[in-house]
């Protein structure tokens, strides 16, 4: 895989059981790139390791006044220089390729998981953590993946140099063979503490990111209540905690770096002192001493990769753990427990068209082809019901007891393949998002093709929205479908955004359309026309509207009241309004005192009948 070939056609099924397993899975997926990087690294480090031998041989040739041998040594130095340059350039190229491709694979996996879970993702994982994983963590994970091959090349080079010195100058080679492993492994006792401090720093940074995300998301509300300074103060405290944790972590890594400088220096001093004594005794030549000294000095470069791989792992392990936690999430616990082949869940058969929608958790039954309105006194309950109707029931991992899956035509939605489930059931959230781009692009979504954008825009009463977009469009744009929508539709009012999102949902023409408060931001006259338009456009199709507006409820074929998590009453809007006090209280916002005041005073005959009933 080259950078020009990204993105991956299929990033694969990750091993998300733990952070280390996820890193191993990433490495296995790039064995070809790792092998290339290892080969180029061996060429680069071998060239560096061969220079001391060339220098020592050259000194001996100069002492012996052997011009021919000196000329050969010069040619060898040129060849080694070319190997160093070529190996360095290609090592950098392949290592960066490994880094970017690993990071890209992780980002694709996260994007796929986000699309799979939808709005349920932020209900199960903090939005700030998702942002931290998809930005900073992917780089740290890629860093470790690309550092592995360079470390292996450095480790092989160090071993070969130590073995070569044992044959070239046995007396000094023994010293080097004993000293180099001690230098390479001296920092190991400090790594657990350094890793713990790095983990603590990542934890603090993640919390600060979550706090910043929450503050930005609620900035408008904070300004309305004058709470900017309060939350900014909290963020300052969190950022200071991150700084202190970073300083403590940096101190430990500084100590490790100091050891990596001090011990090699001590080894060099030992080699020079002992080698000089050997030269004076005539046991080795001056060129051999220079060659061994140069070899030890050049080993300091590959030895730095031992420290780097330790740092890369300590920084990437918590990042990989967070990424694995997100990637291990499934649509439901039931989906995770189904039999699987090669790690892929086996989807259920597609239900036959025209099936009823049934929610076992509340007892809600939505007949096929009918316009059903659902009234919930609790807005949070309505939001959870909408998610459940879309095939995302609350599970134990989200903090509550597991809920049964919604059935469509007798088939559990969470057992269907994701694309199939979303083709059958579409849920429009209470606060839908409009992406930036031309209005035409807004309707470029998977759809049955039975509903044209013009019909959907008309049903959603978007005429004034089209006029506003056309007026704001630059000169030369005559078709409102070519007008551009700004990021998240910020140039439009809340009601305009809501109606465009409703039109987009109508265009998809799913078998079941679930709308959560689709007209909460529009005026009553527009709301009445939208209710008529949606009912006419969706005639013969199953439509569920979660709302408490009498204008919408009056257009529904049937209305279902859900109280305390269960169906409490079923009927038309007018029937429930006159015969169900609880329904009337939710829809009309009447208090108990207002309801009692609206009841007629009992007559003497009513009192007599009541006494007879009580005595009986």
Short mmCIF file of N, CA, C and O in Angstrom, two decimals, residues 441-538:
data_model
loop_
_atom_site.label_atom_id
_atom_site.label_comp_id
_atom_site.label_asym_id
_atom_site.label_seq_id
_atom_site.Cartn_x
_atom_site.Cartn_y
_atom_site.Cartn_z
N UNK A 441 -26.56 18.81 -3.53
CA UNK A 441 -25.80 17.77 -2.85
C UNK A 441 -26.52 17.26 -1.60
O UNK A 441 -26.32 16.12 -1.18
N UNK A 442 -27.33 18.13 -1.00
CA UNK A 442 -28.06 17.73 0.21
C UNK A 442 -29.00 16.57 -0.07
O UNK A 442 -29.23 15.72 0.80
N UNK A 443 -29.52 16.51 -1.28
CA UNK A 443 -30.47 15.46 -1.64
C UNK A 443 -29.81 14.31 -2.38
O UNK A 443 -30.50 13.42 -2.86
N UNK A 444 -28.48 14.36 -2.49
CA UNK A 444 -27.76 13.26 -3.13
C UNK A 444 -27.49 12.19 -2.08
O UNK A 444 -26.37 11.99 -1.60
N UNK A 445 -28.55 11.50 -1.68
CA UNK A 445 -28.49 10.50 -0.62
C UNK A 445 -29.12 9.21 -1.15
O UNK A 445 -29.88 9.22 -2.12
N UNK A 446 -28.79 8.07 -0.54
CA UNK A 446 -29.44 6.82 -0.95
C UNK A 446 -30.96 6.94 -0.82
O UNK A 446 -31.48 7.32 0.23
N UNK A 447 -31.68 6.64 -1.89
CA UNK A 447 -33.13 6.81 -1.91
C UNK A 447 -33.75 5.80 -2.84
O UNK A 447 -33.08 5.19 -3.69
N UNK A 448 -35.06 5.61 -2.68
CA UNK A 448 -35.78 4.67 -3.53
C UNK A 448 -36.01 5.23 -4.92
O UNK A 448 -36.26 4.48 -5.86
N UNK A 449 -35.97 6.55 -5.05
CA UNK A 449 -36.23 7.18 -6.34
C UNK A 449 -37.69 7.49 -6.58
O UNK A 449 -38.05 8.09 -7.61
N UNK A 450 -38.57 7.10 -5.65
CA UNK A 450 -40.00 7.33 -5.84
C UNK A 450 -40.42 8.75 -5.49
O UNK A 450 -41.48 9.20 -5.90
N UNK A 451 -39.60 9.46 -4.71
CA UNK A 451 -39.93 10.82 -4.29
C UNK A 451 -38.89 11.77 -4.85
O UNK A 451 -37.69 11.63 -4.57
N UNK A 452 -39.32 12.74 -5.64
CA UNK A 452 -38.43 13.73 -6.20
C UNK A 452 -38.16 14.84 -5.19
O UNK A 452 -39.00 15.12 -4.32
N UNK A 453 -36.99 15.50 -5.29
CA UNK A 453 -36.70 16.59 -4.36
C UNK A 453 -37.75 17.69 -4.36
O UNK A 453 -38.06 18.25 -3.30
N UNK A 454 -38.31 18.01 -5.52
CA UNK A 454 -39.32 19.07 -5.57
C UNK A 454 -40.54 18.71 -4.73
O UNK A 454 -41.09 19.56 -4.01
N UNK A 455 -40.96 17.44 -4.81
CA UNK A 455 -42.12 17.01 -4.03
C UNK A 455 -41.80 17.04 -2.53
O UNK A 455 -42.64 17.44 -1.72
N UNK A 456 -40.60 16.61 -2.18
CA UNK A 456 -40.22 16.63 -0.77
C UNK A 456 -40.12 18.05 -0.24
O UNK A 456 -40.57 18.34 0.88
N UNK A 457 -39.54 18.96 -1.03
CA UNK A 457 -39.44 20.36 -0.61
C UNK A 457 -40.81 20.98 -0.46
O UNK A 457 -41.06 21.78 0.45
N UNK A 458 -41.73 20.62 -1.36
CA UNK A 458 -43.09 21.16 -1.25
C UNK A 458 -43.80 20.64 -0.02
O UNK A 458 -44.47 21.41 0.68
N UNK A 459 -43.66 19.34 0.29
CA UNK A 459 -44.31 18.78 1.47
C UNK A 459 -43.75 19.38 2.75
O UNK A 459 -44.48 19.57 3.73
N UNK A 460 -42.46 19.69 2.75
CA UNK A 460 -41.82 20.28 3.94
C UNK A 460 -41.96 21.80 3.98
O UNK A 460 -41.38 22.43 4.88
N UNK A 461 -42.70 22.38 3.04
CA UNK A 461 -42.95 23.81 3.01
C UNK A 461 -41.65 24.63 3.00
O UNK A 461 -41.40 25.49 3.84
N UNK A 462 -40.79 24.32 2.01
CA UNK A 462 -39.47 24.95 1.92
C UNK A 462 -39.41 26.06 0.88
O UNK A 462 -38.32 26.45 0.46
N UNK A 463 -40.57 26.58 0.43
CA UNK A 463 -40.56 27.61 -0.60
C UNK A 463 -39.79 28.85 -0.18
O UNK A 463 -38.95 29.37 -0.94
N UNK A 464 -40.03 29.34 1.05
CA UNK A 464 -39.31 30.53 1.50
C UNK A 464 -37.82 30.24 1.72
O UNK A 464 -36.98 31.14 1.58
N UNK A 465 -37.50 28.98 2.04
CA UNK A 465 -36.08 28.62 2.22
C UNK A 465 -35.36 28.72 0.89
O UNK A 465 -34.22 29.23 0.81
N UNK A 466 -35.99 28.23 -0.18
CA UNK A 466 -35.37 28.31 -1.50
C UNK A 466 -35.18 29.76 -1.93
O UNK A 466 -34.15 30.11 -2.50
N UNK A 467 -36.18 30.60 -1.64
CA UNK A 467 -36.05 32.02 -1.99
C UNK A 467 -34.89 32.66 -1.23
O UNK A 467 -34.12 33.45 -1.80
N UNK A 468 -34.75 32.33 0.05
CA UNK A 468 -33.67 32.91 0.85
C UNK A 468 -32.31 32.46 0.34
O UNK A 468 -31.36 33.25 0.27
N UNK A 469 -32.18 31.18 -0.02
CA UNK A 469 -30.91 30.69 -0.55
C UNK A 469 -30.58 31.34 -1.89
O UNK A 469 -29.41 31.68 -2.16
N UNK A 470 -31.59 31.55 -2.71
CA UNK A 470 -31.35 32.16 -4.02
C UNK A 470 -30.95 33.62 -3.88
O UNK A 470 -30.09 34.12 -4.62
N UNK A 471 -31.55 34.33 -2.92
CA UNK A 471 -31.18 35.73 -2.70
C UNK A 471 -29.75 35.87 -2.19
O UNK A 471 -29.04 36.82 -2.53
N UNK A 472 -29.31 34.91 -1.37
CA UNK A 472 -27.95 34.97 -0.82
C UNK A 472 -26.91 34.41 -1.78
O UNK A 472 -25.71 34.55 -1.53
N UNK A 473 -27.36 33.79 -2.86
CA UNK A 473 -26.42 33.17 -3.80
C UNK A 473 -25.72 34.24 -4.63
O UNK A 473 -26.27 35.33 -4.86
N UNK A 474 -24.51 34.00 -5.10
CA UNK A 474 -23.80 34.97 -5.95
C UNK A 474 -24.49 35.14 -7.30
O UNK A 474 -25.34 34.33 -7.70
N UNK A 475 -24.14 36.18 -7.99
CA UNK A 475 -24.72 36.45 -9.31
C UNK A 475 -24.41 35.29 -10.25
O UNK A 475 -23.31 34.73 -10.24
N UNK A 476 -25.39 34.99 -11.07
CA UNK A 476 -25.22 33.90 -12.03
C UNK A 476 -25.85 32.60 -11.61
O UNK A 476 -25.96 31.68 -12.40
N UNK A 477 -26.27 32.50 -10.34
CA UNK A 477 -26.95 31.30 -9.85
C UNK A 477 -28.45 31.55 -9.93
O UNK A 477 -29.00 32.37 -9.18
N UNK A 478 -29.11 30.87 -10.85
CA UNK A 478 -30.54 31.05 -11.05
C UNK A 478 -31.37 29.91 -10.47
O UNK A 478 -32.57 30.07 -10.24
N UNK A 479 -30.75 28.77 -10.27
CA UNK A 479 -31.46 27.61 -9.73
C UNK A 479 -31.15 27.49 -8.24
O UNK A 479 -29.98 27.40 -7.85
N UNK A 480 -32.18 27.50 -7.38
CA UNK A 480 -31.90 27.40 -5.94
C UNK A 480 -31.21 26.09 -5.57
O UNK A 480 -30.54 26.02 -4.53
N UNK A 481 -31.32 25.06 -6.41
CA UNK A 481 -30.64 23.81 -6.10
C UNK A 481 -29.13 23.95 -6.20
O UNK A 481 -28.39 23.13 -5.67
N UNK A 482 -28.66 25.01 -6.92
CA UNK A 482 -27.22 25.27 -7.03
C UNK A 482 -26.72 26.20 -5.94
O UNK A 482 -25.51 26.45 -5.86
N UNK A 483 -27.63 26.77 -5.14
CA UNK A 483 -27.22 27.65 -4.05
C UNK A 483 -26.49 26.83 -2.98
O UNK A 483 -26.79 25.65 -2.77
N UNK A 484 -25.56 27.47 -2.30
CA UNK A 484 -24.73 26.76 -1.32
C UNK A 484 -25.26 26.96 0.09
O UNK A 484 -25.78 28.02 0.44
N UNK A 485 -25.11 25.90 0.86
CA UNK A 485 -25.45 25.92 2.28
C UNK A 485 -24.16 25.98 3.07
O UNK A 485 -23.21 25.24 2.79
N UNK A 486 -24.09 26.88 4.02
CA UNK A 486 -22.88 27.01 4.83
C UNK A 486 -22.78 25.84 5.81
O UNK A 486 -23.68 25.01 5.92
N UNK A 487 -21.65 25.78 6.49
CA UNK A 487 -21.39 24.69 7.43
C UNK A 487 -22.50 24.57 8.46
O UNK A 487 -22.88 25.54 9.12
N UNK A 488 -23.07 23.35 8.54
CA UNK A 488 -24.16 23.04 9.47
C UNK A 488 -25.37 23.94 9.26
O UNK A 488 -26.22 24.07 10.15
N UNK A 489 -25.46 24.59 8.10
CA UNK A 489 -26.60 25.44 7.80
C UNK A 489 -26.70 26.66 8.69
O UNK A 489 -27.81 27.12 9.00
N UNK A 490 -25.55 27.23 9.09
CA UNK A 490 -25.56 28.33 10.05
C UNK A 490 -26.19 29.60 9.49
O UNK A 490 -26.63 30.46 10.25
N UNK A 491 -26.22 29.74 8.16
CA UNK A 491 -26.81 30.94 7.56
C UNK A 491 -28.33 30.88 7.54
O UNK A 491 -28.98 31.86 7.17
N UNK A 492 -28.91 29.76 7.92
CA UNK A 492 -30.35 29.58 7.93
C UNK A 492 -30.88 29.61 9.36
O UNK A 492 -30.14 29.35 10.31
N UNK A 493 -32.16 29.90 9.48
CA UNK A 493 -32.77 29.86 10.80
C UNK A 493 -33.01 28.41 11.23
O UNK A 493 -32.90 27.48 10.43
N UNK A 494 -33.36 28.25 12.51
CA UNK A 494 -33.59 26.90 12.99
C UNK A 494 -34.74 26.22 12.26
O UNK A 494 -34.67 25.03 11.92
N UNK A 495 -35.82 26.95 12.01
CA UNK A 495 -36.94 26.37 11.29
C UNK A 495 -36.59 26.02 9.85
O UNK A 495 -37.05 25.00 9.32
N UNK A 496 -35.80 26.85 9.19
CA UNK A 496 -35.39 26.56 7.81
C UNK A 496 -34.52 25.31 7.75
O UNK A 496 -34.69 24.46 6.88
N UNK A 497 -33.57 25.20 8.69
CA UNK A 497 -32.73 23.99 8.74
C UNK A 497 -33.59 22.76 8.98
O UNK A 497 -33.38 21.71 8.36
N UNK A 498 -34.55 22.88 9.86
CA UNK A 498 -35.40 21.75 10.21
C UNK A 498 -36.22 21.28 9.01
O UNK A 498 -36.37 20.08 8.75
N UNK A 499 -36.74 22.23 8.23
CA UNK A 499 -37.55 21.86 7.07
C UNK A 499 -36.71 21.25 5.97
O UNK A 499 -37.15 20.31 5.30
N UNK A 500 -35.50 21.77 5.75
CA UNK A 500 -34.63 21.16 4.74
C UNK A 500 -34.25 19.73 5.14
O UNK A 500 -34.20 18.82 4.30
N UNK A 501 -33.98 19.53 6.42
CA UNK A 501 -33.65 18.18 6.89
C UNK A 501 -34.85 17.25 6.72
O UNK A 501 -34.70 16.07 6.35
N UNK A 502 -36.06 17.77 6.97
CA UNK A 502 -37.26 16.95 6.77
C UNK A 502 -37.42 16.58 5.29
O UNK A 502 -37.75 15.43 4.96
N UNK A 503 -37.18 17.55 4.40
CA UNK A 503 -37.27 17.26 2.96
C UNK A 503 -36.25 16.19 2.56
O UNK A 503 -36.54 15.30 1.76
N UNK A 504 -35.04 16.26 3.11
CA UNK A 504 -34.03 15.25 2.82
C UNK A 504 -34.50 13.87 3.27
O UNK A 504 -34.30 12.87 2.56
N UNK A 505 -35.13 13.80 4.43
CA UNK A 505 -35.62 12.51 4.93
C UNK A 505 -36.75 11.99 4.05
O UNK A 505 -36.84 10.78 3.80
N UNK A 506 -37.60 12.88 3.57
CA UNK A 506 -38.70 12.45 2.72
C UNK A 506 -38.21 11.92 1.38
O UNK A 506 -38.80 11.00 0.80
N UNK A 507 -37.12 12.49 0.87
CA UNK A 507 -36.58 12.05 -0.41
C UNK A 507 -36.11 10.60 -0.33
O UNK A 507 -36.24 9.83 -1.29
N UNK A 508 -35.55 10.20 0.80
CA UNK A 508 -35.04 8.83 0.91
C UNK A 508 -36.15 7.80 0.78
O UNK A 508 -35.91 6.68 0.34
N UNK A 509 -37.38 8.16 1.18
CA UNK A 509 -38.55 7.30 1.03
C UNK A 509 -38.31 5.91 1.62
O UNK A 509 -38.43 4.88 0.93
N UNK A 510 -37.97 5.83 2.92
CA UNK A 510 -37.75 4.50 3.52
C UNK A 510 -39.09 3.81 3.76
O UNK A 510 -40.16 4.43 3.72
N UNK A 511 -39.03 2.53 4.05
CA UNK A 511 -40.26 1.80 4.38
C UNK A 511 -40.87 2.34 5.65
O UNK A 511 -42.10 2.44 5.78
N UNK A 512 -40.02 2.69 6.63
CA UNK A 512 -40.49 3.27 7.89
C UNK A 512 -39.70 4.55 8.13
O UNK A 512 -38.45 4.52 8.14
N UNK A 513 -40.41 5.65 8.32
CA UNK A 513 -39.76 6.94 8.60
C UNK A 513 -40.14 7.36 10.01
O UNK A 513 -41.34 7.46 10.34
N UNK A 514 -39.12 7.60 10.85
CA UNK A 514 -39.33 8.02 12.23
C UNK A 514 -38.84 9.46 12.36
O UNK A 514 -37.67 9.74 12.09
N UNK A 515 -39.73 10.35 12.77
CA UNK A 515 -39.42 11.76 12.90
C UNK A 515 -39.55 12.17 14.36
O UNK A 515 -40.61 11.98 14.97
N UNK A 516 -38.49 12.70 14.93
CA UNK A 516 -38.48 13.14 16.32
C UNK A 516 -38.62 14.65 16.36
O UNK A 516 -37.69 15.38 16.02
N UNK A 517 -39.80 15.14 16.75
CA UNK A 517 -40.09 16.58 16.82
C UNK A 517 -39.66 17.29 15.53
O UNK A 517 -38.79 18.18 15.56
N UNK A 518 -40.25 16.95 14.38
CA UNK A 518 -39.77 17.52 13.11
C UNK A 518 -40.18 18.96 12.90
O UNK A 518 -39.67 19.61 11.98
N UNK A 519 -41.12 19.50 13.71
CA UNK A 519 -41.61 20.86 13.48
C UNK A 519 -41.50 21.71 14.73
O UNK A 519 -42.26 22.67 14.90
N UNK A 520 -40.57 21.40 15.61
CA UNK A 520 -40.49 22.14 16.87
C UNK A 520 -40.04 23.58 16.69
O UNK A 520 -40.24 24.41 17.58
N UNK A 521 -39.42 23.91 15.53
CA UNK A 521 -38.87 25.26 15.34
C UNK A 521 -39.64 26.06 14.31
O UNK A 521 -39.13 27.09 13.84
N UNK A 522 -40.86 25.65 13.94
CA UNK A 522 -41.64 26.39 12.95
C UNK A 522 -42.91 26.91 13.60
O UNK A 522 -43.35 26.42 14.65
N UNK A 523 -43.54 27.89 12.95
CA UNK A 523 -44.78 28.46 13.48
C UNK A 523 -45.94 27.51 13.23
O UNK A 523 -45.84 26.55 12.47
N UNK A 524 -47.07 27.80 13.88
CA UNK A 524 -48.21 26.88 13.84
C UNK A 524 -48.81 26.75 12.46
O UNK A 524 -49.22 25.65 12.05
N UNK A 525 -48.90 27.86 11.69
CA UNK A 525 -49.47 27.78 10.34
C UNK A 525 -48.62 26.89 9.44
O UNK A 525 -49.13 26.02 8.72
N UNK A 526 -47.32 27.10 9.48
CA UNK A 526 -46.42 26.26 8.68
C UNK A 526 -46.47 24.82 9.16
O UNK A 526 -46.43 23.87 8.35
N UNK A 527 -46.58 24.63 10.48
CA UNK A 527 -46.63 23.28 11.02
C UNK A 527 -47.86 22.53 10.51
O UNK A 527 -47.77 21.34 10.16
N UNK A 528 -48.99 23.21 10.42
CA UNK A 528 -50.20 22.56 9.92
C UNK A 528 -50.04 22.15 8.47
O UNK A 528 -50.45 21.04 8.06
N UNK A 529 -49.44 23.01 7.66
CA UNK A 529 -49.24 22.68 6.25
C UNK A 529 -48.23 21.53 6.10
O UNK A 529 -48.37 20.67 5.22
N UNK A 530 -47.19 21.52 6.94
CA UNK A 530 -46.22 20.43 6.89
C UNK A 530 -46.89 19.11 7.25
O UNK A 530 -46.65 18.07 6.61
N UNK A 531 -47.76 19.13 8.27
CA UNK A 531 -48.45 17.91 8.67
C UNK A 531 -49.29 17.36 7.53
O UNK A 531 -49.29 16.15 7.25
N UNK A 532 -50.01 18.24 6.83
CA UNK A 532 -50.80 17.79 5.68
C UNK A 532 -49.90 17.28 4.57
O UNK A 532 -50.19 16.24 3.93
N UNK A 533 -48.80 17.99 4.30
CA UNK A 533 -47.90 17.59 3.21
C UNK A 533 -47.24 16.24 3.48
O UNK A 533 -47.16 15.39 2.58
N UNK A 534 -46.77 16.02 4.71
CA UNK A 534 -46.12 14.75 5.05
C UNK A 534 -47.13 13.61 4.99
O UNK A 534 -46.84 12.51 4.47
N UNK A 535 -48.34 13.85 5.52
CA UNK A 535 -49.36 12.79 5.49
C UNK A 535 -49.71 12.42 4.06
O UNK A 535 -49.91 11.24 3.75
N UNK A 536 -49.80 13.41 3.16
CA UNK A 536 -50.14 13.11 1.77
C UNK A 536 -48.99 12.42 1.06
O UNK A 536 -49.20 11.46 0.31
N UNK A 537 -47.76 12.89 1.27
CA UNK A 537 -46.62 12.31 0.56
C UNK A 537 -46.30 10.91 1.05
O UNK A 537 -45.85 10.06 0.26
N UNK A 538 -46.56 10.64 2.33
CA UNK A 538 -46.25 9.34 2.90
C UNK A 538 -47.47 8.42 2.95
O UNK A 538 -47.46 7.42 3.67
#
